[in-house]
mmCIF file of C-alpha atoms in Angstrom:
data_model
loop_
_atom_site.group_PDB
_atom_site.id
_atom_site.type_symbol
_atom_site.label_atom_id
_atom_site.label_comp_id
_atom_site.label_asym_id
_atom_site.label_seq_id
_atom_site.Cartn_x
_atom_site.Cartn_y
_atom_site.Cartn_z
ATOM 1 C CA UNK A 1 -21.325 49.217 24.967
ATOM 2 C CA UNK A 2 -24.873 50.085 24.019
ATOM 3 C CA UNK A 3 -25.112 46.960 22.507
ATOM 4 C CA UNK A 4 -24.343 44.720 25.761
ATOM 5 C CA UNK A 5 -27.380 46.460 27.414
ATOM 6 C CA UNK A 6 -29.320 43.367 27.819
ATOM 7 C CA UNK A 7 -26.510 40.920 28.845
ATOM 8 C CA UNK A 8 -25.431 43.646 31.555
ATOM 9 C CA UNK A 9 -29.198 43.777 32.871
ATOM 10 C CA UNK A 10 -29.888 40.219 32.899
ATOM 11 C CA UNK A 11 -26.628 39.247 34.783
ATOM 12 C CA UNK A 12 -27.159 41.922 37.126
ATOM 13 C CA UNK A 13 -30.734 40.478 38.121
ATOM 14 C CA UNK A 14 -29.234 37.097 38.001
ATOM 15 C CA UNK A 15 -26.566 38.012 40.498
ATOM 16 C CA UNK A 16 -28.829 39.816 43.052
ATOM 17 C CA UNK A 17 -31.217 36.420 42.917
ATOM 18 C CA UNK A 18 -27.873 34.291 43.478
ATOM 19 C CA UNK A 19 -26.912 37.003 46.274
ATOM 20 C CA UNK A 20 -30.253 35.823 48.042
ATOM 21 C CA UNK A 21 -30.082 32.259 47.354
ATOM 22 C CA UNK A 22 -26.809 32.216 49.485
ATOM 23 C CA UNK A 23 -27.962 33.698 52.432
ATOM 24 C CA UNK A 24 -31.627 33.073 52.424
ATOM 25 C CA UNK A 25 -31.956 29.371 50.911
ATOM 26 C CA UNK A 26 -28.328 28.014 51.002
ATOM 27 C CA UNK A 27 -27.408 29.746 54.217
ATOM 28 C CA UNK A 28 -23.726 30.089 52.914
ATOM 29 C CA UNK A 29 -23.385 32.873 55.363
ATOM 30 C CA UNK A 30 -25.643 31.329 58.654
ATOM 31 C CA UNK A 31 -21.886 30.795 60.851
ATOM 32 C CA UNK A 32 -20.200 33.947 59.559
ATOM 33 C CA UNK A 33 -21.531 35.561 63.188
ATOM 34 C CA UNK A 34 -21.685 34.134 66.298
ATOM 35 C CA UNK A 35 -23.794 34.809 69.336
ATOM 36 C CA UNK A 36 -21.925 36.120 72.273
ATOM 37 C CA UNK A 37 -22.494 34.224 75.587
ATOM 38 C CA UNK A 38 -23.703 37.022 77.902
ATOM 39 C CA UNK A 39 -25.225 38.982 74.680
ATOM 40 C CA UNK A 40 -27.790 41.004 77.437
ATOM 41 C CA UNK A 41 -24.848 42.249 79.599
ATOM 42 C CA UNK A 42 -22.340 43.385 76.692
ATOM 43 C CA UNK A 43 -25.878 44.954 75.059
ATOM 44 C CA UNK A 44 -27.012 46.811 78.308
ATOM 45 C CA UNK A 45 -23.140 48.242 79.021
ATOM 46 C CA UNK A 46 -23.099 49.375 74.939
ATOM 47 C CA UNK A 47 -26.508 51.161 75.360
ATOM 48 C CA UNK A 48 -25.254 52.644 79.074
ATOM 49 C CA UNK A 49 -21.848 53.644 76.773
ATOM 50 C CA UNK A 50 -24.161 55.210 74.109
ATOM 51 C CA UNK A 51 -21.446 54.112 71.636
ATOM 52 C CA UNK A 52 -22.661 55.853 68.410
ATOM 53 C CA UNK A 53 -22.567 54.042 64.923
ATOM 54 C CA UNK A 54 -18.874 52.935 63.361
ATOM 55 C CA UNK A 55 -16.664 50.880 63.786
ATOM 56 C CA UNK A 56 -14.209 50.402 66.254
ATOM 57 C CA UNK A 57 -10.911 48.286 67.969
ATOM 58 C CA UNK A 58 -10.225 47.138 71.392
ATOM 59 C CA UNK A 59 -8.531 47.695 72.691
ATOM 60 C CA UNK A 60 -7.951 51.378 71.193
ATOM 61 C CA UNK A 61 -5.644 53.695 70.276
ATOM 62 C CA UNK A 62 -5.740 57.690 69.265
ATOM 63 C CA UNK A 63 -2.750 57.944 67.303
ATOM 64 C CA UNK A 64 0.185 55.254 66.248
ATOM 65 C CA UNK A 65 2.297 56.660 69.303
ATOM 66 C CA UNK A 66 -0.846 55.843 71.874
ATOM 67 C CA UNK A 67 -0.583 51.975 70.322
ATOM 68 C CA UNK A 68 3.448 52.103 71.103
ATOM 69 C CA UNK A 69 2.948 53.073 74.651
ATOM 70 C CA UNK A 70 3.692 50.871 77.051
ATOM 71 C CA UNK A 71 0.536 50.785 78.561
ATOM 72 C CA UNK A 72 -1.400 50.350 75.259
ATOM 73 C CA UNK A 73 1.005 47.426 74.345
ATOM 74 C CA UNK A 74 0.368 45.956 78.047
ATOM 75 C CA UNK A 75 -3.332 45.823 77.464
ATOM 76 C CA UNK A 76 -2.858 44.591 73.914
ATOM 77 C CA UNK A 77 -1.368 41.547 75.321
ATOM 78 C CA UNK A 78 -3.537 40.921 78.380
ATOM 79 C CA UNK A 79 -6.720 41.467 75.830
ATOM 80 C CA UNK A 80 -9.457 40.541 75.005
ATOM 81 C CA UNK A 81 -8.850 42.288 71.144
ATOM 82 C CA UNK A 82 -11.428 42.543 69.303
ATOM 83 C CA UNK A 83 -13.712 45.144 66.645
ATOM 84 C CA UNK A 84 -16.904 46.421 67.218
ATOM 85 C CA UNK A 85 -19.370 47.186 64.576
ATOM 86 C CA UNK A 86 -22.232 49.380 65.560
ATOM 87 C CA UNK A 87 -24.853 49.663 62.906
ATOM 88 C CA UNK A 88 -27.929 52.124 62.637
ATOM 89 C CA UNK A 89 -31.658 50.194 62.006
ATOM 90 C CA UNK A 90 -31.116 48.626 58.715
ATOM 91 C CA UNK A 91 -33.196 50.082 55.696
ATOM 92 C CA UNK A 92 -33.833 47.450 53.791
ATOM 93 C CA UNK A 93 -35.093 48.904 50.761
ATOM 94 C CA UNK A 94 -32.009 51.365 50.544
ATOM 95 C CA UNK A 95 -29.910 48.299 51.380
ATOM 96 C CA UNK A 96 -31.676 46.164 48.319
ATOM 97 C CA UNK A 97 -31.296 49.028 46.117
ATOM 98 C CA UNK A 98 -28.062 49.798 46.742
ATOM 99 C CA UNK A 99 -26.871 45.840 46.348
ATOM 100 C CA UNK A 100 -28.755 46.057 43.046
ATOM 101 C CA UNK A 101 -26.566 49.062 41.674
ATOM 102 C CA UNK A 102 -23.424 47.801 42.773
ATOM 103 C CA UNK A 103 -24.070 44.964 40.713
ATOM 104 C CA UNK A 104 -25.176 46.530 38.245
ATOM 105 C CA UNK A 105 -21.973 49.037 37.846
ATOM 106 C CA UNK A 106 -20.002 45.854 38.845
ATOM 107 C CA UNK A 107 -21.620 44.158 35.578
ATOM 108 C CA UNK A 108 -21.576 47.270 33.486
ATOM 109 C CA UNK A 109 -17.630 47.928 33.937
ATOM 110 C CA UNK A 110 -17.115 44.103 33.074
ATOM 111 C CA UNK A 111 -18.811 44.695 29.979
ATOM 112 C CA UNK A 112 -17.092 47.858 29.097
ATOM 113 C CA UNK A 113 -13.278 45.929 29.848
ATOM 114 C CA UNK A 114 -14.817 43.049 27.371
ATOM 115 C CA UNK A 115 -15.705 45.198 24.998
ATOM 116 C CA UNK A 116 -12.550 46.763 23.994
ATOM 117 C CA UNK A 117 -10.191 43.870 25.243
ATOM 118 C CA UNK A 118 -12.512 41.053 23.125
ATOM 119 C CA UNK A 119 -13.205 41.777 19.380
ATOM 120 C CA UNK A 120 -16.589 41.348 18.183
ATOM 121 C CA UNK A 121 -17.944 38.046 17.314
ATOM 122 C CA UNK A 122 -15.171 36.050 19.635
ATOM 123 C CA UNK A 123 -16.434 32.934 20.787
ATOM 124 C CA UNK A 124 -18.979 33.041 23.793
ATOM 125 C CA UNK A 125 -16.278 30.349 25.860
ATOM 126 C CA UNK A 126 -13.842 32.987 25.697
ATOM 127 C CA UNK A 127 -16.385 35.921 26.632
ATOM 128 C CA UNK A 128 -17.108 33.905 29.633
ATOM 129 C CA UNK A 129 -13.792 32.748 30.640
ATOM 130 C CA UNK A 130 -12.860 36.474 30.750
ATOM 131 C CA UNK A 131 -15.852 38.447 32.204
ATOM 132 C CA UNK A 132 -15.512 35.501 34.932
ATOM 133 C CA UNK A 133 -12.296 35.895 36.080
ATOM 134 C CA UNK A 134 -12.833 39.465 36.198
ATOM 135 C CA UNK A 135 -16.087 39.189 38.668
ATOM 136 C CA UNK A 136 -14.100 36.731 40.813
ATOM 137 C CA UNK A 137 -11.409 38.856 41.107
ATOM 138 C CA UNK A 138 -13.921 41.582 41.617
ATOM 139 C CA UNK A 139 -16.450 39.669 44.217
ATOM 140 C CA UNK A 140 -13.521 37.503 45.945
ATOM 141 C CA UNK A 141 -10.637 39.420 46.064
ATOM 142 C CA UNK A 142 -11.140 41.944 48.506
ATOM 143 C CA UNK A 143 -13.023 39.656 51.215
ATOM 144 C CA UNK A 144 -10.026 37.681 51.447
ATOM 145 C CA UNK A 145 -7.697 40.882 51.847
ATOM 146 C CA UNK A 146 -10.212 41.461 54.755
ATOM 147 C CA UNK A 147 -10.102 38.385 56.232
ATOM 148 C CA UNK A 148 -6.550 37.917 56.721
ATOM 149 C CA UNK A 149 -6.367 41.174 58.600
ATOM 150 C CA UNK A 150 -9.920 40.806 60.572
ATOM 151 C CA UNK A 151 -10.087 37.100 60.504
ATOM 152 C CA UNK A 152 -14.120 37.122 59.527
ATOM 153 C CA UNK A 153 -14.907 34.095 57.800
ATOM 154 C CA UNK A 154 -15.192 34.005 54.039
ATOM 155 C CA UNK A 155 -15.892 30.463 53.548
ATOM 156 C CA UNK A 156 -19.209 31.941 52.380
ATOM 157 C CA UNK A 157 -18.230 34.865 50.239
ATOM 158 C CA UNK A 158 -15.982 32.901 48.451
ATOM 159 C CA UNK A 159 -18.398 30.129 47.203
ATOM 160 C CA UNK A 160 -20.391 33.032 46.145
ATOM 161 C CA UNK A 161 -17.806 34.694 44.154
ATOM 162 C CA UNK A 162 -17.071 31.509 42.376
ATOM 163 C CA UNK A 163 -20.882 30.773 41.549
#
């Protein structure tokens, strides 16, 4: 493992420049969110609401016998459903740094399955066939999983995952 020290830190930086690329220059990500029409009247009734950070469902339930109610199930239909996501001020830095180590545990666990499921000296096609399906599995997977149960687009995320 010691050994695959430089490949591990080179893909990592590699992958948080590609991470920017996409949304910064490419823009892979620019119709993920949408603006809501009436944005300062929905803002102004979450700030009089004082909704703290987290995320939540509309409409909402307490507990599994709340959403089987009757009356839960009657404003279920007439909706609107939705999620909320209420986020603190974004750190940036923290954020960065955070995206940086994720790759680089990401990068450093794909090394560590390659190096005892690949003998030494196997051809660099193979290497790469294998450490790449594992990071698509790894950076795809899950956002898909996601999708089909909150219906965000991955359109995006995908491309990513395959690049």
């Amino acid at each position: 493992m010691l050994s695959l020290w430089l490949p591990i830190l080179v893909s990592t930086i590699a992958l948080f420049f590609a991470s920017f690329l996409s949304w910064m220059v490419l823009g892979l990500h620019e119709k993920d969110w949408q603006k809501v029409e009436g944005e300062e009247k929905l803002m102004e009734t979450l700030r009089e609401l004082n909704v703290p950070d987290g995320s939540y469902m509309f409409p909402g339930a307490n507990s599994s016998k709340e959403m089987n109610s009757p009356e839960h199930q009657e404003k279920f239909a007439a909706g609107p459903r939705g999620l909320l996501q209420m986020l603190p001020v974004p750190n940036m830095g923290k954020n960065l740094g955070l995206t940086i180590l994720f790759f680089l545990f990401c990068n450093a666990t794909f090394a560590y399955l390659a190096s005892f499921a690949l003998e030494p000296g196997t051809p660099f096609l193979t290497v790469f066939r294998f450490v790449a399906t594992i990071a698509l599995l790894t950076f795809g997977a899950s956002i898909v999983q996601h999708s089909i149960w909150f219906r965000n687009r991955v359109t995006g995320h995908i491309i990513e995952s395959i690049a």
